[in-house]
Backbone as ProteinMPNN parsed JSONL, in Angstrom:
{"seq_chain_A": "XXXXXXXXXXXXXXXXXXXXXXXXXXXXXXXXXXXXXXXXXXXXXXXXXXXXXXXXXXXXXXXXXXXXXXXXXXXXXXXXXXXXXXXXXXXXXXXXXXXXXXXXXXXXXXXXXXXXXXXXXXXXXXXXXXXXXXXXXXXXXXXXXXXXXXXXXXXXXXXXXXXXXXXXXXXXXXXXXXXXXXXXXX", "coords_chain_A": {"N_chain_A": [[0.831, -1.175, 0.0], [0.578, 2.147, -0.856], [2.227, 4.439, 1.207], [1.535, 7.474, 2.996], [3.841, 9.917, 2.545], [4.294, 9.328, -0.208], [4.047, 9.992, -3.733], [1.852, 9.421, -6.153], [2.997, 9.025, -8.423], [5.483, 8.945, -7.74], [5.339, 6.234, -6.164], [4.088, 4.404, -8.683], [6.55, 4.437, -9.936], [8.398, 3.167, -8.007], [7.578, 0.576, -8.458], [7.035, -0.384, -10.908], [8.779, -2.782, -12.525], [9.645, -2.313, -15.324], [10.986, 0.455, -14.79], [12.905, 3.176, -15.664], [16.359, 3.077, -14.189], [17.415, 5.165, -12.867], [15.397, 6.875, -12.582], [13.995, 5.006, -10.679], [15.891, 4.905, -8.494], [16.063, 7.912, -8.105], [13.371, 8.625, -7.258], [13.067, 6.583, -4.895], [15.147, 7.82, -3.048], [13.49, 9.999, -3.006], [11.309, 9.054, -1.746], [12.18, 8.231, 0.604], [13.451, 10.294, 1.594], [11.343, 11.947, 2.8], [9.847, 10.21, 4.535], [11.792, 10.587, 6.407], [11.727, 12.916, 7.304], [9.301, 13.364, 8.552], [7.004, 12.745, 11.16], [6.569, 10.393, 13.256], [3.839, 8.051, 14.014], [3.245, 6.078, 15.467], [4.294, 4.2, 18.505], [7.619, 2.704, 18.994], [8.734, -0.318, 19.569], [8.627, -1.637, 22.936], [12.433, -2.629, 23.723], [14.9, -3.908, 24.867], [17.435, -4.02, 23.243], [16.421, -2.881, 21.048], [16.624, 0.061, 22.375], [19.008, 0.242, 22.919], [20.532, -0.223, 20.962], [19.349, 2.346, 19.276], [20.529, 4.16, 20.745], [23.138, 4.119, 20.2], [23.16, 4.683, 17.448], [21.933, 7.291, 17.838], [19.617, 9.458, 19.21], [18.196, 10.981, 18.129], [17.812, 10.098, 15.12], [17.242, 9.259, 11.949], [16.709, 5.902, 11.193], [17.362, 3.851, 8.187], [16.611, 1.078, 6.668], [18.03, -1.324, 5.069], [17.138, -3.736, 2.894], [17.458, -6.645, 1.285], [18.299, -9.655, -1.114], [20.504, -12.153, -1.026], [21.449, -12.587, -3.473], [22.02, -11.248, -6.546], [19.179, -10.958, -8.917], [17.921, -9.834, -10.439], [18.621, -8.163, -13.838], [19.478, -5.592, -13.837], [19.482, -5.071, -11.014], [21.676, -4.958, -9.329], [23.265, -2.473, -10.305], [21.304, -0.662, -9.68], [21.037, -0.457, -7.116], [23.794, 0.37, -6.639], [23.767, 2.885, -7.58], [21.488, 3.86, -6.212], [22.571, 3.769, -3.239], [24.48, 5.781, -3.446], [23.316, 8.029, -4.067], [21.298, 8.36, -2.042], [23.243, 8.703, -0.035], [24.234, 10.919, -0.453], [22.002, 12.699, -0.78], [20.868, 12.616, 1.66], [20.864, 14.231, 5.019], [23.408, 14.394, 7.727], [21.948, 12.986, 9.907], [20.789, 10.653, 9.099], [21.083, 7.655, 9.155], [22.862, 4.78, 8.095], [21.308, 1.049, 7.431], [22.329, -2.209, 7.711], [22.352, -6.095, 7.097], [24.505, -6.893, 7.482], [24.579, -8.933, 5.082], [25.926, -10.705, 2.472], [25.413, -9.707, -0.819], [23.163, -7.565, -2.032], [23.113, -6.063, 0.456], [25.553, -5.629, 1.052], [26.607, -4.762, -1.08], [25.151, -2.357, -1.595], [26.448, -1.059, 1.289], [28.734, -1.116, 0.148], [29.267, 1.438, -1.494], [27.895, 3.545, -0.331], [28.878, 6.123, 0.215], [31.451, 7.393, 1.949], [31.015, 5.072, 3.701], [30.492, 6.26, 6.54], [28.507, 6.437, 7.744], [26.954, 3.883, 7.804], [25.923, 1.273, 9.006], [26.091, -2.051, 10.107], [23.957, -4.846, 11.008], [24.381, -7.532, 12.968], [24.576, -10.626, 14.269], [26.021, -11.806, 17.494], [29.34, -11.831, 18.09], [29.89, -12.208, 15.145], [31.038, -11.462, 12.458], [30.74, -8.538, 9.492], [32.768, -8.238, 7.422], [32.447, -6.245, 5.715], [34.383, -3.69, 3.955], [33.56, -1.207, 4.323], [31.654, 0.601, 6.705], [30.243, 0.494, 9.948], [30.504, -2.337, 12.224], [27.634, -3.899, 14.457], [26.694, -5.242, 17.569], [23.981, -7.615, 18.128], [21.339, -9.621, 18.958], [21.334, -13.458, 19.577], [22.022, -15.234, 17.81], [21.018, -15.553, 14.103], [18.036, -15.678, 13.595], [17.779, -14.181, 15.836], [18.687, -11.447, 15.491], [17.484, -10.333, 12.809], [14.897, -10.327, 13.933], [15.454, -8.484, 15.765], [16.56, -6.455, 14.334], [14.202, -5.772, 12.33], [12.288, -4.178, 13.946], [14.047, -2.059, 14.806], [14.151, -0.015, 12.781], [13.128, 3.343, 11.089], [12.407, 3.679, 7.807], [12.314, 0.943, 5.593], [14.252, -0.454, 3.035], [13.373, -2.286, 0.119], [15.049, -4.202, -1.716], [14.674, -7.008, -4.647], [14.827, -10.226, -2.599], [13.844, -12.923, -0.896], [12.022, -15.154, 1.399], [13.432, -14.586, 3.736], [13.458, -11.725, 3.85], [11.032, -10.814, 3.244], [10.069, -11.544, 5.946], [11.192, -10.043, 7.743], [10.737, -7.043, 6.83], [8.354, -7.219, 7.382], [7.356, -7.285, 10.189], [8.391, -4.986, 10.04], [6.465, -3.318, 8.968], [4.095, -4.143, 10.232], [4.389, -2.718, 12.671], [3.955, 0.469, 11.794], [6.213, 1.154, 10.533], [7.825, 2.531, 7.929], [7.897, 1.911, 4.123], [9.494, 0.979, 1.649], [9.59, -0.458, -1.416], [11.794, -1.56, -3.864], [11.279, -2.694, -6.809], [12.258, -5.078, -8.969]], "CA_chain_A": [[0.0, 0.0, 0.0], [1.049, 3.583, -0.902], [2.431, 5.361, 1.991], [0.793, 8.904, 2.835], [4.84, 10.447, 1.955], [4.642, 9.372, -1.491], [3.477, 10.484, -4.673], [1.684, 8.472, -6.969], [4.31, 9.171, -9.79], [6.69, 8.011, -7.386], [4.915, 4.442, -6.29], [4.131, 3.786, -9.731], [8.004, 4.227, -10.616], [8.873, 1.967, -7.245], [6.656, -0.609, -8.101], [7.129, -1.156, -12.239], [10.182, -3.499, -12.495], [11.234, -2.227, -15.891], [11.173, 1.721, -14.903], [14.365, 3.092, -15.704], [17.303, 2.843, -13.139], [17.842, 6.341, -12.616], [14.197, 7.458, -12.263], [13.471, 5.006, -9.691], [16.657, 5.664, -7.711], [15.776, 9.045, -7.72], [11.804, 7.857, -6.887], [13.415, 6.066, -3.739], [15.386, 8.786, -2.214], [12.453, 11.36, -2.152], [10.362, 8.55, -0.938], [13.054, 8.116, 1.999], [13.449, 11.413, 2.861], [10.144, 12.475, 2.809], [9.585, 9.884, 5.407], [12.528, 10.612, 7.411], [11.104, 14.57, 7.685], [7.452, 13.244, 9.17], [7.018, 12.118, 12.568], [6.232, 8.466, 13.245], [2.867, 8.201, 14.942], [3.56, 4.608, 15.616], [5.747, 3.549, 19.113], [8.103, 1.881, 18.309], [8.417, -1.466, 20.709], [10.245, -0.96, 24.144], [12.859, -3.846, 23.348], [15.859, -3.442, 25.46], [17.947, -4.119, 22.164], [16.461, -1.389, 20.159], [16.612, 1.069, 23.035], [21.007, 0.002, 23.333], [20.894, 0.643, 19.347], [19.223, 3.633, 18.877], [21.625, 5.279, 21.584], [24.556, 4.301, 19.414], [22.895, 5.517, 16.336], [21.463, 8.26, 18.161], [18.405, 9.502, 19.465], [16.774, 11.427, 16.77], [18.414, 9.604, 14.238], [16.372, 8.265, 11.323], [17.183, 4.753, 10.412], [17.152, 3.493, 6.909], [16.857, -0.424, 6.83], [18.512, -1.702, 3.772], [16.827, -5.075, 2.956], [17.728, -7.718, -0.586], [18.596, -10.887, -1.406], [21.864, -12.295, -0.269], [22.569, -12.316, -4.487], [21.302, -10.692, -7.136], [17.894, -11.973, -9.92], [17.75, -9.216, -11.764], [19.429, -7.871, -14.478], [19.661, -3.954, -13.073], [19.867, -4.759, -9.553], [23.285, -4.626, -8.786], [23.561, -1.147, -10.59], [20.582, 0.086, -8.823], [21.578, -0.679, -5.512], [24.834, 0.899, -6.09], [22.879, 4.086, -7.721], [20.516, 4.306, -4.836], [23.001, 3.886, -2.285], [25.35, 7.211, -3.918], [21.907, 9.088, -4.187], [20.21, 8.112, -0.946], [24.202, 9.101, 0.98], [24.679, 12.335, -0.919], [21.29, 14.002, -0.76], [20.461, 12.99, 3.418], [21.31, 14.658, 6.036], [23.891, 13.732, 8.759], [21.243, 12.379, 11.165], [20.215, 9.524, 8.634], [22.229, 6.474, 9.371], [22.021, 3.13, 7.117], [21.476, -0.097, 8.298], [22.546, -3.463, 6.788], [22.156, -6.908, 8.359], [25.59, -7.461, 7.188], [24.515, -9.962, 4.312], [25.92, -10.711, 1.122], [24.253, -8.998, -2.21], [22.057, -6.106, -1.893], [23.369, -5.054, 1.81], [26.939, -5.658, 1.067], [26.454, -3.544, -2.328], [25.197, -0.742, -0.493], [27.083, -0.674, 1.514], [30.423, -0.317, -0.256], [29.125, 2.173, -2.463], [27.228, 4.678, 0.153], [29.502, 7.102, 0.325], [32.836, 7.119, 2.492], [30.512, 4.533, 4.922], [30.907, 6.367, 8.112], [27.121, 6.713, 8.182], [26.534, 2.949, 7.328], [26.367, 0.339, 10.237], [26.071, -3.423, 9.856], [23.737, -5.068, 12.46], [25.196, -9.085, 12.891], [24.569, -11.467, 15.601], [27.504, -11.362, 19.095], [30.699, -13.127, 17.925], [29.813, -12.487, 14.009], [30.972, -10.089, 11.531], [30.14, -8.557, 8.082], [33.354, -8.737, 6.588], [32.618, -5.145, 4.715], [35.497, -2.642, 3.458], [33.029, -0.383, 4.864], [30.466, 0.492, 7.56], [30.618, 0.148, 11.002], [29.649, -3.716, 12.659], [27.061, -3.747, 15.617], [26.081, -6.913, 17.269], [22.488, -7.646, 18.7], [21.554, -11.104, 18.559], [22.597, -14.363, 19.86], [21.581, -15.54, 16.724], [20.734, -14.894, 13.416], [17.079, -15.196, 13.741], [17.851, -12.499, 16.956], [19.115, -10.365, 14.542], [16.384, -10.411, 12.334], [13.8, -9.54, 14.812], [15.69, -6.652, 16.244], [16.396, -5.483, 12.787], [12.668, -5.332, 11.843], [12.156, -3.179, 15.486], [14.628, -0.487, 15.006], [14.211, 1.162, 11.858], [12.732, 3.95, 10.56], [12.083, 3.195, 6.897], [13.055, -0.042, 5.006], [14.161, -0.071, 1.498], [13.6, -3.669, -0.215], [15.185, -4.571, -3.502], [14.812, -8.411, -4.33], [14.69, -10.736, -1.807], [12.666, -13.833, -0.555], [11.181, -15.102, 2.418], [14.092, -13.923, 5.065], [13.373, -10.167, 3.718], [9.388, -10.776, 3.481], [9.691, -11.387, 7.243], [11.724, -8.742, 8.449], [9.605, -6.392, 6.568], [6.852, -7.643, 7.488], [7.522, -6.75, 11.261], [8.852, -3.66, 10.684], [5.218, -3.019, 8.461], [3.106, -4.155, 11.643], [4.515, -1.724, 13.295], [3.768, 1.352, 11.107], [7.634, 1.646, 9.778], [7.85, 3.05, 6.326], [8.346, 0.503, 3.69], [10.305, 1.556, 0.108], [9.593, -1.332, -2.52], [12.114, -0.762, -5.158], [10.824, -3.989, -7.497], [13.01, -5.716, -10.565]], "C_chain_A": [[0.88, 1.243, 0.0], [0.811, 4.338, 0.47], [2.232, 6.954, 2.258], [1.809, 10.0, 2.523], [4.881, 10.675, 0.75], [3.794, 9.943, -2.635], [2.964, 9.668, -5.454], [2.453, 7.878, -8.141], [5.485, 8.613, -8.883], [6.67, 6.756, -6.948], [5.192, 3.896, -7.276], [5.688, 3.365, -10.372], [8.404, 3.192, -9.727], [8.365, 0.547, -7.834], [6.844, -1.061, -9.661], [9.099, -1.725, -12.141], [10.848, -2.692, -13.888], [11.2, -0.505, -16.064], [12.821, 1.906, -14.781], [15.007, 3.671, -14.208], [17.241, 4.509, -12.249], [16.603, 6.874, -11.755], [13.609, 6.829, -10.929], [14.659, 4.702, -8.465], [16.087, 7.038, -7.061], [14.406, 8.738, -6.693], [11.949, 7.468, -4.822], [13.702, 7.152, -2.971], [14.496, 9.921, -1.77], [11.581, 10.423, -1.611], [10.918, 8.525, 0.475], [13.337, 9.191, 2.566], [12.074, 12.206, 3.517], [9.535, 11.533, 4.259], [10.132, 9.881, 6.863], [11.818, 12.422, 8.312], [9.945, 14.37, 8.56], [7.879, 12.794, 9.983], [6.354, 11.117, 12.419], [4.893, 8.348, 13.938], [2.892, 6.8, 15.335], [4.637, 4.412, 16.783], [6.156, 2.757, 18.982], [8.027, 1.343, 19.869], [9.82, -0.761, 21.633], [10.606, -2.902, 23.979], [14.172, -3.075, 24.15], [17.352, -3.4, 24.649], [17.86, -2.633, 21.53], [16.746, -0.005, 20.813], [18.238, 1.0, 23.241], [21.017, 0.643, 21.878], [20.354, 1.842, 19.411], [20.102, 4.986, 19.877], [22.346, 4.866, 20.798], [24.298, 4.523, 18.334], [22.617, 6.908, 16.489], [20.199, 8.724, 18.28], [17.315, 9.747, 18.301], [17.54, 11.394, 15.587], [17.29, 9.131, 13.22], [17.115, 7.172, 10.556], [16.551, 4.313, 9.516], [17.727, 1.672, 6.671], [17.198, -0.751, 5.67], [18.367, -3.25, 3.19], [16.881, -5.887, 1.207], [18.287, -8.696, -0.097], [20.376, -10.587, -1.359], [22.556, -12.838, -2.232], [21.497, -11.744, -5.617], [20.59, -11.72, -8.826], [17.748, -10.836, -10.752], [18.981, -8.717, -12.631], [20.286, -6.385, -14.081], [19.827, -4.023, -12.013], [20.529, -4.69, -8.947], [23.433, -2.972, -9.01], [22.409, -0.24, -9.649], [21.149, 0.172, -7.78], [22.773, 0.274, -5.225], [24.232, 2.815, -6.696], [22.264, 4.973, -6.728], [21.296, 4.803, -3.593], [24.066, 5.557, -2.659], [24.025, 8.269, -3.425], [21.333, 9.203, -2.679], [21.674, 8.841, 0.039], [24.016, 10.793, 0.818], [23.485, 13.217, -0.802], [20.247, 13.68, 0.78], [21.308, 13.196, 3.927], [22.249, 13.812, 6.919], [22.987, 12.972, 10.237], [20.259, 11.329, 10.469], [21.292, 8.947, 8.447], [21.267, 5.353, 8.691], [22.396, 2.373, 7.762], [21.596, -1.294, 7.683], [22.575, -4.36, 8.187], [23.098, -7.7, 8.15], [25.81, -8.517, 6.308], [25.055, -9.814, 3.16], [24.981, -9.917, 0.549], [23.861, -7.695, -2.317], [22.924, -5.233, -0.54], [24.806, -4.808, 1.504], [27.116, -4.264, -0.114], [26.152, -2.227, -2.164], [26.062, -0.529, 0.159], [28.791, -0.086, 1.669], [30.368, 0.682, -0.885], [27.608, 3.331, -1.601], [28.424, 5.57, 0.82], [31.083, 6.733, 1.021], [32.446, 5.823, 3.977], [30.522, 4.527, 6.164], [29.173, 6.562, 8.772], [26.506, 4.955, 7.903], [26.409, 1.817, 8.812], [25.504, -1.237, 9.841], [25.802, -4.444, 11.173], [23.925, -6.961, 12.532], [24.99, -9.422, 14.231], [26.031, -11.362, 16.768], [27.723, -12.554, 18.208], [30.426, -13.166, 16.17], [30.659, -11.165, 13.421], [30.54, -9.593, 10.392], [31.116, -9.025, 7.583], [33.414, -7.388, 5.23], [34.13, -4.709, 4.929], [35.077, -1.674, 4.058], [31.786, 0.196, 5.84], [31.122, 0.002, 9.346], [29.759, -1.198, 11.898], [29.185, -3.449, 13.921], [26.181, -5.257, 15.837], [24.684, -6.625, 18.25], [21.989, -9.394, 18.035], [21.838, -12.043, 19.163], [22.97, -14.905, 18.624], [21.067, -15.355, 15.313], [18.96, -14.763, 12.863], [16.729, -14.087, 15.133], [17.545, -11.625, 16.333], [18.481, -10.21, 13.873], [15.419, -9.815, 13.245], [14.085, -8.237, 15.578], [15.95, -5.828, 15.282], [15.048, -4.899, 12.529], [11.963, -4.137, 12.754], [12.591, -1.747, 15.549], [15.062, 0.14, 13.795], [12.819, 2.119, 11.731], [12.104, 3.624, 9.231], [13.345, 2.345, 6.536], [12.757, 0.149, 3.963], [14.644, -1.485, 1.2], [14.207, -3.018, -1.604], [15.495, -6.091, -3.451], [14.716, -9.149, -3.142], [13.733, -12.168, -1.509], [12.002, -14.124, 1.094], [11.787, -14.252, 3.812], [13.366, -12.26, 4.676], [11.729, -9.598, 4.096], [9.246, -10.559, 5.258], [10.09, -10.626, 8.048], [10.721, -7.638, 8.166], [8.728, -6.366, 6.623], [6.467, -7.234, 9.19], [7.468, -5.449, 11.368], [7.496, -3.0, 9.787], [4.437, -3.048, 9.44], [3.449, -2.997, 12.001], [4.587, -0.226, 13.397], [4.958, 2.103, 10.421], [7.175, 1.989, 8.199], [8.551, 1.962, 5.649], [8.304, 1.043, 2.461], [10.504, 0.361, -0.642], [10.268, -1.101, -3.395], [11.886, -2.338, -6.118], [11.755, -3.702, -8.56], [12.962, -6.846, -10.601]], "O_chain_A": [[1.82, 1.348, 0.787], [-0.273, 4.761, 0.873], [2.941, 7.673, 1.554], [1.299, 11.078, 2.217], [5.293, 11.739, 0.288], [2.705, 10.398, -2.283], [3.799, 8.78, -5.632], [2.52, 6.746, -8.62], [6.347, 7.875, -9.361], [7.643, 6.028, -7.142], [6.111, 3.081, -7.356], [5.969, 2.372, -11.044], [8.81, 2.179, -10.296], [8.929, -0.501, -7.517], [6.808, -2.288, -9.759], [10.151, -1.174, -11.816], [12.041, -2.391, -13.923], [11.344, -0.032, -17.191], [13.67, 1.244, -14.184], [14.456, 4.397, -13.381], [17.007, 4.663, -11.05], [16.679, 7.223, -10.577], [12.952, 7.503, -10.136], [14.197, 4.219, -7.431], [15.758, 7.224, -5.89], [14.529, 8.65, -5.471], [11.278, 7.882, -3.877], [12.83, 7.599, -2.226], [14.55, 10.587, -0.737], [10.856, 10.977, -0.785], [10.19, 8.774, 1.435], [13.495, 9.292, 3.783], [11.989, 12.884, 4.54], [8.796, 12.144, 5.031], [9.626, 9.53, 7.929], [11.602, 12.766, 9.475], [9.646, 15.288, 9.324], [9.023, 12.343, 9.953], [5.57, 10.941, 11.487], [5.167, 8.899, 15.005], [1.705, 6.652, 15.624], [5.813, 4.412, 16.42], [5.473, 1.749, 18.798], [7.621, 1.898, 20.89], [10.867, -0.127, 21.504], [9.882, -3.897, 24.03], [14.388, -1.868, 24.048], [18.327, -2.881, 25.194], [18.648, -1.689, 21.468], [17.048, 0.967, 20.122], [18.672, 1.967, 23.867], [21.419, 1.782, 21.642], [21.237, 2.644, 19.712], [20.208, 6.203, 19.723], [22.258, 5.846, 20.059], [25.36, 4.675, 17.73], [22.905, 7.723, 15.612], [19.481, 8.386, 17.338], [16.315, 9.213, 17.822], [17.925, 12.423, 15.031], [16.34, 8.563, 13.759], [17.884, 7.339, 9.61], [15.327, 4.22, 9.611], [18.871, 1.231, 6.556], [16.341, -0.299, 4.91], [19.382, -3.93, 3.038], [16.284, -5.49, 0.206], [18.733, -8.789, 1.047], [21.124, -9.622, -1.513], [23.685, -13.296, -2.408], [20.278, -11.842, -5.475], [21.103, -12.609, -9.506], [17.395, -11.049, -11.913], [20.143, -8.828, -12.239], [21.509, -6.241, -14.072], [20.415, -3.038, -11.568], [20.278, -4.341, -7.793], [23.681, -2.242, -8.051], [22.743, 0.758, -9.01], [21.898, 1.134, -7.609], [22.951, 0.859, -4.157], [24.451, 3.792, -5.98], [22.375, 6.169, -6.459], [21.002, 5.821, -2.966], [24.154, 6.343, -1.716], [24.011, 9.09, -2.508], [20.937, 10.302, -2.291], [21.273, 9.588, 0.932], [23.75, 11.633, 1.678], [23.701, 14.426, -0.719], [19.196, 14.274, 1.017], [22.427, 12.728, 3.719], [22.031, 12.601, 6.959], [23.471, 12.57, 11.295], [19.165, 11.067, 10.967], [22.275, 9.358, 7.83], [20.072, 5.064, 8.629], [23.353, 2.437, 8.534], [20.673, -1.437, 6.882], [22.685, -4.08, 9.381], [23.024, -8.905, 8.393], [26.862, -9.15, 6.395], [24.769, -8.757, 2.598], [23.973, -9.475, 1.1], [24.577, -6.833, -2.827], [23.265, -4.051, -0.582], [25.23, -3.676, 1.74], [27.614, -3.151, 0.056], [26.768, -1.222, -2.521], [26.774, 0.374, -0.281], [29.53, 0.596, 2.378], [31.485, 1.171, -1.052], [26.614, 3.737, -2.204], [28.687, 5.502, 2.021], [31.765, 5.823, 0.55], [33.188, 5.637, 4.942], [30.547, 3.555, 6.919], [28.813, 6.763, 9.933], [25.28, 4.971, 7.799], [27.314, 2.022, 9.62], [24.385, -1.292, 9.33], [26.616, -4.819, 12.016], [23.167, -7.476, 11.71], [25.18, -8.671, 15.187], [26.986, -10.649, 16.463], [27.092, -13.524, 17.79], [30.769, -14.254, 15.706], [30.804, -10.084, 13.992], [29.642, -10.339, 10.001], [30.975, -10.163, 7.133], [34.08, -7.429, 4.196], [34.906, -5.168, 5.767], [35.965, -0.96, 4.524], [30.725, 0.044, 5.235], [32.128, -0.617, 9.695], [28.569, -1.081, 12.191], [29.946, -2.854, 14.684], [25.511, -5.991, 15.111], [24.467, -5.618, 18.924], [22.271, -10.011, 17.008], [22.947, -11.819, 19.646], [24.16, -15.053, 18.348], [20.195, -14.516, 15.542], [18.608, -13.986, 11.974], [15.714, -13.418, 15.327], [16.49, -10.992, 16.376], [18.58, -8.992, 14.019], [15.249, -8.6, 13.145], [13.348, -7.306, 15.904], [15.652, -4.634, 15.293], [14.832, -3.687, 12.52], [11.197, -3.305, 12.269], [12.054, -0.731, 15.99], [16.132, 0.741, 13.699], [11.71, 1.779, 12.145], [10.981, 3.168, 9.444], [14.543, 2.508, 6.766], [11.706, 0.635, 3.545], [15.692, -1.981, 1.614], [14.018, -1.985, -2.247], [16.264, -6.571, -2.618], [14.366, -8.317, -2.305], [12.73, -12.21, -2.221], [11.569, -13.207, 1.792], [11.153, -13.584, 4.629], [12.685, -11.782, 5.583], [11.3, -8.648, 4.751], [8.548, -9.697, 5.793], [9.478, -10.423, 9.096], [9.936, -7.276, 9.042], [8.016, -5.571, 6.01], [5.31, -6.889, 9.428], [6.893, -4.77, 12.218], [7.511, -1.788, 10.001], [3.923, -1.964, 9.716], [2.722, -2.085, 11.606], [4.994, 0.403, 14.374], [4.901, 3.218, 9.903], [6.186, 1.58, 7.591], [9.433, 1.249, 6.128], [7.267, 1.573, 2.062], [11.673, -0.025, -0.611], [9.717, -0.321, -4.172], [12.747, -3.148, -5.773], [12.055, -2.597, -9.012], [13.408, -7.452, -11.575]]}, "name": "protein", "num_of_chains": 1, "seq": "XXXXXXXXXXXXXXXXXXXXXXXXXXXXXXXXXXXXXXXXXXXXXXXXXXXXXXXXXXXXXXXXXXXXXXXXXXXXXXXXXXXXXXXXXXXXXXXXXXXXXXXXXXXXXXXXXXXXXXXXXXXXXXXXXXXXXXXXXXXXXXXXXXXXXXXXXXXXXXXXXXXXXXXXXXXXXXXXXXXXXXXXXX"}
């Protein structure tokens, strides 16, 4: 469902797989900031997890969940990803931090290619790592279905590209809970 941020011209571009690269890059980032600007009317869960993370992201931080498949199905989705992630660094603010769940594909791709990744953080189960070039690793978790459920908890808006059931269910949490949810389909 179209989020009360967006524009119809900019759904329609999220949502057709073969809109061009550029347009729904662009499409994404005003959908993401536009949601980072609004206030959340939704509390978020008291989780004694998300309340440790969002102090080390920062209070009035808006987090940007970065959710895909651990490899890439489409033909454009590598280039998007690394598109989006330039676009989405360079035109937010310093008080939007990205969030990866440190996976292969989509998260990894972002996050080598969002900027100088000092705004990037990589959330991984205790005793794991990502293994990026870039981003900073944060553990939460014992496990990697932990990690998963506190992922879905402490964002702001999530931005899918690809994915299957692991991504469906993260997003699908962080949807219950009135998070903002950025479909970029291919």
């Amino acid at each position: 469902e179209k989020p009360c941020f967006a524009t119809e011209e900019q759904w329609s571009l999220l949502k057709r797989k073969d809109a061009p690269l550029d347009e729904s890059a662009a499409a994404a980032v005003a959908v993401v900031k536009a949601a980072c600007a609004g206030e959340s009317s939704e509390a978020r869960p008291v989780n004694e997890e998300v309340i440790r993370l969002r102090r080390v992201f920062g209070r009035d931080a808006c987090i940007v969940c970065i959710l895909g498949g651990a490899s890439f199905h489409g033909a454009e989705s590598e280039e998007l990803v690394k598109e989006l992630a330039s676009r989405l660094e360079s035109a937010s603010g310093p008080k939007v931090k990205f969030l990866t769940g440190g996976m292969a594909g989509v998260q990894e791709t972002f996050a080598k290619h969002c900027g100088d990744g000092s705004r990037v953080w990589n959330l991984v189960p205790l005793g794991h790592a990502s293994g990026y070039s870039r981003g900073t690793d944060v553990h939460a978790g014992a496990d990697l279905q932990e990690r998963k459920e506190i992922f879905g908890l402490v964002g702001d808006v999530y931005v899918t590209i690809e994915g299957g059931p692991g991504v469906a269910h993260e997003v699908g949490l962080a949807h219950e809970r009135g998070a903002a949810v950025v479909p970029l389909m291919r």
